[in-house]
Structure formats: structure tokens, C-alpha cells
Coordinates of C-alpha atoms and ligand atoms in Angstrom, one line a residue:
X1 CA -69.8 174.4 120.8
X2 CA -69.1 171.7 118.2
X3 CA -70.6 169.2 120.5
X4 CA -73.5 170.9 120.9
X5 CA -73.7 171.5 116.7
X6 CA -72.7 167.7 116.8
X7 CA -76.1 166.7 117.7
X8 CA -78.5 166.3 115.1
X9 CA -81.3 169.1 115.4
X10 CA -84.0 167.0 116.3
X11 CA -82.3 165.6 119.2
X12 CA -81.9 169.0 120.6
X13 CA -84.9 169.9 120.1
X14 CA -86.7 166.3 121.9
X15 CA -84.1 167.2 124.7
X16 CA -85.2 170.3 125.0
X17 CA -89.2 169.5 124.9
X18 CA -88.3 167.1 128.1
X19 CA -86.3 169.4 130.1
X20 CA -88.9 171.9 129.6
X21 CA -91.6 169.4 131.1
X22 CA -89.1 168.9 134.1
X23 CA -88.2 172.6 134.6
X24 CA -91.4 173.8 134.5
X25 CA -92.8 170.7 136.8
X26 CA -90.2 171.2 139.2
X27 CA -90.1 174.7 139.7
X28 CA -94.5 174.7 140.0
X29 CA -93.4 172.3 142.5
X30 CA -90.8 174.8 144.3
X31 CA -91.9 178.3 144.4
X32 CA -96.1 176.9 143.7
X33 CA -97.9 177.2 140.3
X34 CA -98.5 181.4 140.1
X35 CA -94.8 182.3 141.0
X36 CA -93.5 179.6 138.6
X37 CA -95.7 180.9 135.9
X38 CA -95.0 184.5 136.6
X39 CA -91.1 184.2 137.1
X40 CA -91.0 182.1 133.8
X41 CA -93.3 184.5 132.3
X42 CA -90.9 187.3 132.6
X43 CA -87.5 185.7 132.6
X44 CA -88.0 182.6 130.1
X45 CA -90.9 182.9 127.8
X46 CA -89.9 185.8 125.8
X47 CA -87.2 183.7 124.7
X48 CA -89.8 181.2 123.2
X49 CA -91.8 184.5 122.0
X50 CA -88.9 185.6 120.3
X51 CA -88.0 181.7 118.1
X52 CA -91.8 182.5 117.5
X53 CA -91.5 185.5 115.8
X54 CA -88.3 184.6 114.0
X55 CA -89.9 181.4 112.6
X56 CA -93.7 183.5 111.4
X57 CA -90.9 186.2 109.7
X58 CA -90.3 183.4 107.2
X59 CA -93.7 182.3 106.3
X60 CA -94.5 184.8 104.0
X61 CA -90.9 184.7 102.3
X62 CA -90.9 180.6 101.9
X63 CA -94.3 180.1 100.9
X64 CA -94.1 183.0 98.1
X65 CA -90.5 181.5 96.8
X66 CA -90.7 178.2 97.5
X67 CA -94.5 177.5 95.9
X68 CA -93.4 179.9 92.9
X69 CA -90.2 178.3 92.7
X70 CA -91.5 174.5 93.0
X71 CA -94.4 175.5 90.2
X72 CA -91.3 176.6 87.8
X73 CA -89.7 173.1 88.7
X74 CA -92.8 171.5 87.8
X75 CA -92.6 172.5 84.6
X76 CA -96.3 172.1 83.4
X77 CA -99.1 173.9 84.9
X78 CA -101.5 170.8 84.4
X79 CA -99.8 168.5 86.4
X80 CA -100.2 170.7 89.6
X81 CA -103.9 170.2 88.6
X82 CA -103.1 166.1 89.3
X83 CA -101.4 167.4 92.6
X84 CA -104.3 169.7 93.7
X85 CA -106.9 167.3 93.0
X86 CA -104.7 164.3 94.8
X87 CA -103.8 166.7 97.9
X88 CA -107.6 167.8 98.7
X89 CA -108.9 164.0 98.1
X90 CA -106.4 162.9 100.6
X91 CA -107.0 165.8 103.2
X92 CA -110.8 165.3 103.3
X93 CA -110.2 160.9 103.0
X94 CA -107.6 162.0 106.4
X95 CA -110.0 164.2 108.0
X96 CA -112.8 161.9 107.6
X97 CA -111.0 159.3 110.1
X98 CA -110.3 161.6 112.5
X99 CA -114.0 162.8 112.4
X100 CA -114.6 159.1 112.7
X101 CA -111.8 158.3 115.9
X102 CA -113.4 161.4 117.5
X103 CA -117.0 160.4 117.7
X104 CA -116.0 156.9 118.6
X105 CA -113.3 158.0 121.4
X106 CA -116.1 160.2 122.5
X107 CA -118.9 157.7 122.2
X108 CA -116.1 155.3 124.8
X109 CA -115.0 157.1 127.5
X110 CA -117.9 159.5 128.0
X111 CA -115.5 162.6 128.8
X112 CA -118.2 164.7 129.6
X113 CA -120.5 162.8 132.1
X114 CA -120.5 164.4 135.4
X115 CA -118.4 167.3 134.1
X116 CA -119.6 170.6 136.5
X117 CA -119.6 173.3 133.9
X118 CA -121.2 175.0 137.2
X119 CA -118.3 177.5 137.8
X120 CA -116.8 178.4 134.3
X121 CA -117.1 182.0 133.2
X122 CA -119.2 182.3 130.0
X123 CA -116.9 183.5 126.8
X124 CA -119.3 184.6 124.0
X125 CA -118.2 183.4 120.6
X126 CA -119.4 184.7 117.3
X127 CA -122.1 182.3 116.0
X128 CA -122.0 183.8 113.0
X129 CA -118.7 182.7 111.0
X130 CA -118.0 183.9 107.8
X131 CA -119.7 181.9 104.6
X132 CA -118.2 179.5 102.5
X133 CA -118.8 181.6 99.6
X134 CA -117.0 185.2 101.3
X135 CA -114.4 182.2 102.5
X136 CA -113.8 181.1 98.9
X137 CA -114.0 184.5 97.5
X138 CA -111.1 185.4 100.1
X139 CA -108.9 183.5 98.6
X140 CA -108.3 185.6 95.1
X141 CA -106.4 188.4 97.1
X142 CA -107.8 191.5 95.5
X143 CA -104.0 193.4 96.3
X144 CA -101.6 190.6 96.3
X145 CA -99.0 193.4 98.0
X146 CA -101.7 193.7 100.7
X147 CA -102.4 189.7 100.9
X148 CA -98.2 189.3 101.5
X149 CA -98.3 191.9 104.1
X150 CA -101.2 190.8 105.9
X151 CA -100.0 186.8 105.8
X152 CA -103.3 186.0 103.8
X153 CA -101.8 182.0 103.4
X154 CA -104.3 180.9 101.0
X155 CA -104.7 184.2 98.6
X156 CA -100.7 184.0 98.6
X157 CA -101.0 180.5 97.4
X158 CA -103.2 181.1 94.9
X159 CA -101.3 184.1 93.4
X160 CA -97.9 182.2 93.9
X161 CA -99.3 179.7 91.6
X162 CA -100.4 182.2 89.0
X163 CA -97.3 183.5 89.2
X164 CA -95.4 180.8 88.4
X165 CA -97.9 179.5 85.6
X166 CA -97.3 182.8 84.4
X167 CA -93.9 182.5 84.4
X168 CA -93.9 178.8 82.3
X169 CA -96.4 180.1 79.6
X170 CA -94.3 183.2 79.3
X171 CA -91.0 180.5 77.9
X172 CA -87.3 182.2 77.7
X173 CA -89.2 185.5 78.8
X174 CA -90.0 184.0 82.3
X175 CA -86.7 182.3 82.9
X176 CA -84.9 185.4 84.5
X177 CA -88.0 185.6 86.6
X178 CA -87.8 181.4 87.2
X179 CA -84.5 181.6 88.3
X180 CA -84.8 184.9 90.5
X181 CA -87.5 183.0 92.7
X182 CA -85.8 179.5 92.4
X183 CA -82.8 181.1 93.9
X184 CA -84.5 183.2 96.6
X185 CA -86.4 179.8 97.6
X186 CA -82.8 178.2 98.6
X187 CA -81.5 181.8 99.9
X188 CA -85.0 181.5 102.5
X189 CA -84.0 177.8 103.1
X190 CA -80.9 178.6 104.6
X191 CA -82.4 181.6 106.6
X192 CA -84.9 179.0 108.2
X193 CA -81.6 176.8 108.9
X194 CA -80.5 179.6 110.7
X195 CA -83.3 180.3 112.9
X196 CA -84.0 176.7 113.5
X197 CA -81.0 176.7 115.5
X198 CA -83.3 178.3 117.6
X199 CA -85.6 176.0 118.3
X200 CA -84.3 174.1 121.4
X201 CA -84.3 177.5 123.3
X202 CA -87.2 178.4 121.9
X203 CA -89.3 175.2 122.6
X204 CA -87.6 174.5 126.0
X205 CA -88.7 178.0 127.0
X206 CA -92.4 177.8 125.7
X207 CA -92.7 174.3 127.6
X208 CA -91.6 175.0 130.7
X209 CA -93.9 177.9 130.6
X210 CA -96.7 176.5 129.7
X211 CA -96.3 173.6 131.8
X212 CA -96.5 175.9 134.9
X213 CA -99.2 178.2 133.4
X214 CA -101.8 175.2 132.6
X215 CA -101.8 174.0 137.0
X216 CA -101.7 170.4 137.6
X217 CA -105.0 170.9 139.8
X218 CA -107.0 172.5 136.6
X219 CA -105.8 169.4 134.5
X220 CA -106.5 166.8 136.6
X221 CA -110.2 168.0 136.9
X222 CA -110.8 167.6 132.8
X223 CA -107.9 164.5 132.9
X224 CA -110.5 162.3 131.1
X225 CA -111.1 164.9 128.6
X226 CA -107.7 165.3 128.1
X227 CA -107.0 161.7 128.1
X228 CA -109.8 161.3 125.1
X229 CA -108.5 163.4 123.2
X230 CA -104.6 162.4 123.4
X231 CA -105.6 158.9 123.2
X232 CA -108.0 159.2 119.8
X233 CA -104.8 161.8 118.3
X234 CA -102.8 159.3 119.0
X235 CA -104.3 156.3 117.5
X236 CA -105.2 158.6 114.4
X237 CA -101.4 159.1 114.1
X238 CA -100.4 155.7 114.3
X239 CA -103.3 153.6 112.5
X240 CA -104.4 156.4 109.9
X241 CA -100.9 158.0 108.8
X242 CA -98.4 155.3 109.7
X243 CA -101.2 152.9 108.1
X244 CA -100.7 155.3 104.5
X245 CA -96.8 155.5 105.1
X246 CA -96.4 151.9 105.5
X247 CA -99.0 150.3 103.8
X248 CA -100.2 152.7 101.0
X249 CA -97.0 153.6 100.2
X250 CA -94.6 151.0 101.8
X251 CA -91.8 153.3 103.2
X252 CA -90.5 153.1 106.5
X253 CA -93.3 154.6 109.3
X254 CA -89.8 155.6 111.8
X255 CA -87.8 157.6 109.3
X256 CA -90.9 159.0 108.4
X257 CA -91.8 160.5 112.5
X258 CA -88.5 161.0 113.0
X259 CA -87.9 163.2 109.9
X260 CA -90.9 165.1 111.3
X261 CA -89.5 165.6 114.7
X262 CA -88.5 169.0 114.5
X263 CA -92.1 170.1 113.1
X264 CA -93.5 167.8 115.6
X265 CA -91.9 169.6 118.7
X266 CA -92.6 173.4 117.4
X267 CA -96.1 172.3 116.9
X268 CA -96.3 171.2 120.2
X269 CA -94.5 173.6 121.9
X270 CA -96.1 176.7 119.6
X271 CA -99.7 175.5 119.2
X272 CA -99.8 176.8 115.8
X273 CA -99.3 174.9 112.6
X274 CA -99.1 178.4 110.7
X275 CA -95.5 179.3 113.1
X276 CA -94.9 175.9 112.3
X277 CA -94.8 176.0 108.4
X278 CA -91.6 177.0 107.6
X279 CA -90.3 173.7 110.0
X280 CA -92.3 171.4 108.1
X281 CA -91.2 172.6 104.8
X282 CA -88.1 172.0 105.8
X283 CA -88.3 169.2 107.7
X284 CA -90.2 167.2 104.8
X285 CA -88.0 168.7 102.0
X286 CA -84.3 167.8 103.4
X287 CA -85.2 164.7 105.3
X288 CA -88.3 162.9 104.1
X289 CA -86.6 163.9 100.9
X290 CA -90.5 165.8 99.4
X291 CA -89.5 167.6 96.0
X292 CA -90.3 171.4 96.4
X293 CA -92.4 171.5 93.9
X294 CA -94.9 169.4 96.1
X295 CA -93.9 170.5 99.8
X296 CA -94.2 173.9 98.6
X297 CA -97.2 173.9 97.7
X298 CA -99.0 170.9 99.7
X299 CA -97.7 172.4 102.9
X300 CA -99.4 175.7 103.2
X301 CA -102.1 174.6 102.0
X302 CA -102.3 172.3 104.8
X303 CA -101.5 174.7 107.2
X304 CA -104.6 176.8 106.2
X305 CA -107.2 174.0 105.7
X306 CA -106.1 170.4 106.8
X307 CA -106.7 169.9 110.8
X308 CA -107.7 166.4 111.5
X309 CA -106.4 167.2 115.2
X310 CA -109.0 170.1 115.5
X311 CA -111.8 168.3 113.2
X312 CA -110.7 165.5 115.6
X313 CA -111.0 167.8 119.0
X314 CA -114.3 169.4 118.0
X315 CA -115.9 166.1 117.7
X316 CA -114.9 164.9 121.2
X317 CA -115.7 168.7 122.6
X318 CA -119.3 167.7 120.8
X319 CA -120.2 164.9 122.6
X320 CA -118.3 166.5 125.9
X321 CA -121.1 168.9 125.4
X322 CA -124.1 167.0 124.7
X323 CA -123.1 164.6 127.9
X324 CA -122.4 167.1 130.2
X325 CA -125.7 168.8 129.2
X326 CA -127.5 165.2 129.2
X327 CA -128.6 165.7 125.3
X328 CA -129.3 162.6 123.4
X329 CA -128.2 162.7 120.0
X330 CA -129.2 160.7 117.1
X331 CA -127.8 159.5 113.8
X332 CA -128.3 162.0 112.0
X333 CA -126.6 164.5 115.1
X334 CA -123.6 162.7 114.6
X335 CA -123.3 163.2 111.0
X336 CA -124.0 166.5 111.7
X337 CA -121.2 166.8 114.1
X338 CA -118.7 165.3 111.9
X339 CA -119.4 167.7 109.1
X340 CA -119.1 170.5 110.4
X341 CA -116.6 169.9 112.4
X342 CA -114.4 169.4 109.4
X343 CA -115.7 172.3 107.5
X344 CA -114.8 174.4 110.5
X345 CA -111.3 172.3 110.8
X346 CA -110.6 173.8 107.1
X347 CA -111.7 177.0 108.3
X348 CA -109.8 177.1 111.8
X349 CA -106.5 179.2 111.1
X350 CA -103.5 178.0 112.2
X351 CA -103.1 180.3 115.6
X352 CA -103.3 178.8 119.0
X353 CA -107.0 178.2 120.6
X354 CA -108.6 178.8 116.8
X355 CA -110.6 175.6 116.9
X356 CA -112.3 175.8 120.2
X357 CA -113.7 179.4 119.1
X358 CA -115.3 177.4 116.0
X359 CA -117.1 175.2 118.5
X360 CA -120.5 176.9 118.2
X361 CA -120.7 175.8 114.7
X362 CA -120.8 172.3 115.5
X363 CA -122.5 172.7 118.8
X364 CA -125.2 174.4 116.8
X365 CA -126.1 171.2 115.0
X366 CA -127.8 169.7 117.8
X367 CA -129.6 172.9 119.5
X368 CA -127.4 174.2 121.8
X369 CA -128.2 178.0 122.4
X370 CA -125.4 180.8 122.4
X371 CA -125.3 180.6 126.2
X372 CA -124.3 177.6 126.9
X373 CA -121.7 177.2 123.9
X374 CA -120.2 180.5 126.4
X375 CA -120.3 178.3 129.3
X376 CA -118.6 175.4 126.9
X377 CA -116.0 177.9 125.6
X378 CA -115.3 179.3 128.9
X379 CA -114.9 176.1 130.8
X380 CA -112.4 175.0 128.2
X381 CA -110.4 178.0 127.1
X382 CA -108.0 178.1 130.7
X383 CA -106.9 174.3 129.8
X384 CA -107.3 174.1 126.1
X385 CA -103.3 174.7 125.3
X386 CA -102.6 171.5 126.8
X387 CA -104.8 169.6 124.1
X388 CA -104.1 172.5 121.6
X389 CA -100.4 171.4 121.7
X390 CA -101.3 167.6 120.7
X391 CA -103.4 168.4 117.6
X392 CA -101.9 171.4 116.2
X393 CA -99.0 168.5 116.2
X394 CA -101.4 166.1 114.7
X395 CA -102.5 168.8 112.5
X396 CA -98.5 168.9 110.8
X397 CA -98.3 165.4 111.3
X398 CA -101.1 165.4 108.4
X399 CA -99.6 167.7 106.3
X400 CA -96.2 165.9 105.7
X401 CA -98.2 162.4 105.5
X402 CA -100.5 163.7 102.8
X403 CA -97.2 165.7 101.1
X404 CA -95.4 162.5 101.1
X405 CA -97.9 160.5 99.9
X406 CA -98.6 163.1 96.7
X407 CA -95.1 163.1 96.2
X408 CA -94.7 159.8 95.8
X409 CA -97.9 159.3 93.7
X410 CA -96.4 162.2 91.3
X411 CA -92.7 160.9 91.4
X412 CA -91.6 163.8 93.2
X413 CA -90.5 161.9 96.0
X414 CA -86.5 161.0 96.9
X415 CA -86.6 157.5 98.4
X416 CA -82.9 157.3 99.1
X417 CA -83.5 160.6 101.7
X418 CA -86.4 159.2 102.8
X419 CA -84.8 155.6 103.5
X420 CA -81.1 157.2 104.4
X421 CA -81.4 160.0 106.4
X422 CA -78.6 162.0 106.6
X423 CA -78.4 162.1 110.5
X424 CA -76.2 165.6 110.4
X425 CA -76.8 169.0 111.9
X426 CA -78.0 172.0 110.4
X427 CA -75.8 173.2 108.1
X428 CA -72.8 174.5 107.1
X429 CA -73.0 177.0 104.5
X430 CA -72.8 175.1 101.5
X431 CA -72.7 176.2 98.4
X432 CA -76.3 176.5 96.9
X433 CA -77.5 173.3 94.4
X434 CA -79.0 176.2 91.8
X435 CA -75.5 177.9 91.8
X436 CA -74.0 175.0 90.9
X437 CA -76.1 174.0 88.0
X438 CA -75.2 177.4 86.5
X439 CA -71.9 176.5 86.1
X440 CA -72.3 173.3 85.0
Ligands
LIG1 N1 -103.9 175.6 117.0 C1 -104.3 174.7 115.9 C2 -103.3 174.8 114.8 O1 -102.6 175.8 114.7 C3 -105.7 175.1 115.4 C4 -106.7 174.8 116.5 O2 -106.8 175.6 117.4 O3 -107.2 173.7 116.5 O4 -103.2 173.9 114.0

């Protein structure tokens, strides 16, 4: 037992993520791909199903205290004006990139020349998305009681932030308050502790599932889709966000992945960067050493509306499209492609398969009728958790860069935890920091 706990968390949880890959491999290999997927189906999966629900219990509780709680820390409602203003400049500068990468990755390797769309089954998607304006209006929850209970991310942030501007204009009448949500935030913390212990089940059992599920054979006939898009996540990881880490804001790019790691692997394994929220908060708060004030609050918003993996994905899906349909685009296509694709990246939710179904907005642009964006769809949808699972990672990976870099920029950033990881478990019950400033 104490060997086990002996290993730091993220450790585990790699581990895990590669004996998953192996299990799931070598038992498709065994009993063939059906059977392996049914039998872990029934007799693994539900353990990954159940780390699922565990981790989506907290996001209602962390983002409420922690974003109230981090607004209270703050101390002055205009400097989370600063932080707002400096969080969406960098999301959009982020997503731009990977709008960029995309096309260009697309524009390479061709992905969709010679694709046979002949023998998908058509899956009709609403070509009629809601409109900016009802999106916008969304977010000023009309019940906040309601907006908790339904998970509504963005109307919670924006009454958690009223709330705690509230609470600071209100002086010593707020501080009961203050302190009552700046406690609960630490109380959740150590919840999420608890149920990240979870993880390496739960991430070795949605792996090897999966693994199974998606069929070698099914792969290997989209393999240079699936390469694309890897490949152009990949280099968006390691030139765009190790470029700001290191360069921008000259700390070191390794203690900044592997303080993700945790995030990274329940991304991956989850395909959901909502599931994956409470991770990241905690992942970028206790070991990239992000003050709450700004992982609280950058975080779910990033959840909700930064995706460079899926602005990145619809993009190559684009150009998939056009060349498997022999459309020539122009200029002017492109720049279509890229903008919508990352207005529909900031209106994707963070749920598995939510960007593909946002595909006839960008597919649209250049003409392409409802019937074919069905055949698209419906030719993607049976292998689109394999490349769902590398950008709802790339997807978090953006989160904590852009959190750490607004930290930084609004000295809310610990260097020493960022440069001197502790490299220990999760976590003895210690006694809580808030506590002890009260007796002090
Ligand atoms: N699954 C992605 C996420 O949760 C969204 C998408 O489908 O692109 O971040």
C-alpha cells in the first residue's frame, strides 16, 4: 500500500495510460476486436465511468468556491478586469496558431485525397447552431440555483464573480461570507485529492476500452487523417505553448508538462476537458504553483471556450472535406475556415465528440450542402475518440499555458512550485492553510 501511495500521482496515472494501451491491444488481439470490446465493456469500463462521474461531481462545487474564493483573494474587482482582458487576448492569440498549424498540416499531407466516403452512414447534424447573441445572453444565468444544478460553466462563472465582487464592496459585512467560500474552496481541494486517487483505475480502464472499441482495421483506413491531426497537435504543443512557457515567460517547458500530467492523461483518457476541470485546477494550482485567484477563474473559462485542439481539428476535417470532395478553395475559403472554426471551438462544450457535430458550421463556408456534411459526420463519428482524446488534451494543455502565463503577468504566480516541484503523493490530511492563518 505505501508503495503504491509512494509513487507520485502522475506516475500512476502515465503507468496506468500504457498498460491500458497494452491490455486493451492484447486482449483485441486474443479473443478479436468485438469480444474484447464487449468483455471490457461490461467488466472494466464502468470502472472508468464511475472516476468519471466522481471527478464531474466536483465541477460545480470547485468552480463556485474556488472562482468566488480566488475573487475574495484578489482583493480588487478591477484587477480581474486586467486578468479577463489578458486571458481572452491570449486564448484567441493561442487559437489563432492552431487555426494556422491546421490549415497548413492540412494543406501538407492531403488527408483527404482518395478518402471513400462511399460506405459511411449519413448522421444529420443541426445546421442551425445557436447565435452568438442567445450564446452571450446565456451566460447571465436567469436562476443561478438552476445554472448550478444544470452545470451551466459559463453563467456559474459569471455569477461566482458577482458574487465575490459583491462580497469585497460589501467590506467587514462580506468577510463571514469571504471566509465561508475561501474555506469550502480548500474543503473541495481535498475532495478532488481524494478522488484523484482514482484516476489510474479510472484512466487504465477507459484506455483499454477504448483501445479495443476504436478496431485497428477502422484506424488504419483514416491513419493519415489521424496522423495529421496528432502531428499538427503536437507541434502546436511544443512550438506554440512550450514557445510561451519558455520564451515569453522563461520558465522551465518540463516542469511545466509534467505538472500537467495528471490533466493531460484524464483528458486523454476522458475526451472531455469539462470532466477534466477539477484535474487541471489542481494540477496547475499545487504544482505549477498558479494562485487561485487566477486558476480559478482562467480555468473554467477555458474549459467552456478555449479549444485550439478542436479549432485545430475542424480545420484539418475542412480541408479533409473539400479534398475528398475535390473542392477547390480559395483565399478567402480559408479565412473562412479558420474563423469559424474558432468561433465554433469557443462554442464546442467540453463533452466528448462536441467539435465534430459543429463541423457544418465550418463546412458551410465553402458550400457544402447538409447532405454531405451527414456523410462527413458519419464517416468520422465511429473513429473520432481516437483524435478526440489528443485535442481535448491539447485543449487543457491551453488552459494551464494561458493560466500560467496570466499568472505570471499579474504576479500571481509561485516560481519556487513551479521551478521545485514537490515530487510527493497526494496527500495526507494536512491541516488546511486558511485554518491556520486564523490562529495566527
Ligand atoms: N472533447 C473536446 C473537449 O472536451 C471537445 C471536442 O469534441 O472537440 O475539449
Amino acid at each position: 500500500m505505501s508503495g503504491w501511495f509512494g509513487i507520485a500521482l502522475w506516475k500512476r496515472v502515465l503507468g496506468a495510460l500504457v498498460l491500458g494501451i497494452i491490455v486493451g491491444t492484447i486482449m483485441t488481439q486474443i479473443m478479436g476486436a468485438p469480444e474484447a470490446a464487449a468483455f471490457l465493456d461490461s467488466y472494466v469500463k464502468p470502472v472508468g465511468d464511475l472516476f468519471v462521474r466522481l471527478i464531474r461531481m466536483l465541477i460545480v462545487p470547485l468552480i463556485l468556491t474556488t472562482l468566488v474564493a480566488g475573487v475574495v483573494a484578489l482583493g480588487d474587482p478591477a484587477k480581474l478586469g486586467t486578468i479577463g482582458l489578458k486571458t481572452i487576448a491570449l486564448y484567441l492569440f493561442t487559437t489563432f496558431f492552431a487555426n494556422v498549424i491546421g490549415i497548413i498540416f492540412g494543406l501538407v499531407f492531403r488527408p483527404g485525397v482518395g478518402a471513400d466516403l462511399g460506405g459511411a452512414d449519413a448522421v444529420p447534424v443541426d445546421t442551425n447552431p445557436p447565435s452568438a447573441i442567445e450564446r452571450l445572453l446565456g451566460i447571465v444565468p436567469e436562476n443561478p440555483v438552476a445554472a448550478l444544478a444544470d452545470g451551466d460553466v459559463l453563467a456559474i462563472i459569471f455569477f461566482a464573480i458577482l458574487l465575490g465582487i459583491g462580497i469585497l464592496m460589501a467590506g467587514k459585512a462580506g468577510k463571514l461570507v469571504g471566509d465561508l467560500f475561501t474555506h469550502a474552496s480548500e474543503v473541495v481541494l481535498k475532495i478532488t485529492h481524494i478522488v484523484m486517487e482514482v484516476a489510474p483505475f479510472g484512466v487504465f480502464a477507459l484506455v483499454a476500452y477504448t483501445t479495443a472499441a476504436q478496431g485497428i482495421d477502422a484506424l488504419l483506413s483514416i491513419a493519415l487523417l489521424i496522423g495529421t491531426v496528432y502531428l499538427g497537435l503536437l507541434t502546436h504543443a511544443i512550438l506554440v505553448y512550450g514557445g510561451i512557457i519558455r520564451f515569453v515567460l522563461n520558465l522551465p517547458v518540463m516542469n511545466f508538462f509534467r505538472g500537467i500530467l495528471d490533466a493531460i492523461a484524464v483528458a486523454f483518457s476522458t475526451a472531455s476537458s469539462s470532466a477534466t476541470l477539477p484535474v487541471t485546477i489542481t494540477n496547475v494550482s499545487e504544482n505549477l504553483g498558479v494562485k487561485k485567484s487566477v486558476a480559478g477563474s482562467v480555468l473554467p473559462l477555458g474549459a467552456t471556450i478555449n479549444m485550439d485542439g478542436t479549432a485545430m481539428y475542424l480545420g484539418v476535417l475542412a480541408l479533409f472535406t473539400a479534398q475528398a470532395f475535390g473542392i477547390e478553395l480559395s483565399f478567402m475559403n480559408y479565412v473562412l475556415i479558420a474563423v469559424t472554426a474558432a468561433a465554433a471551438s469557443v462554442g464546442a462544450a467540453g463533452i466528448p465528440s462536441a467539435g465534430l457535430f459543429l463541423l457544418a458550421t465550418v463546412l458551410s463556408t465553402f458550400g457544402v450542402p447538409p447532405e454531405q456534411i451527414a456523410i462527413v459526420v458519419g464517416f468520422i463519428l465511429p473513429v473520432d475518440r481516437i483524435m478526440d482524446m489528443a485535442r481535448t488534451a491539447l485543449n487543457v494543455t491551453g488552459d494551464a499555458t494561458v493560466a500560467t502565463a496570466v499568472a505570471k503577468w499579474e504576479g500571481q504566480l509561485d516560481e519556487d512550485i513551479f521551478r521545485h516541484p514537490a515530487d510527493v503523493p497526494y496527500d495526507k490530511p494536512t491541516t488546511p492553510d486558511v485554518a491556520d492563518a486564523d490562529r495566527d
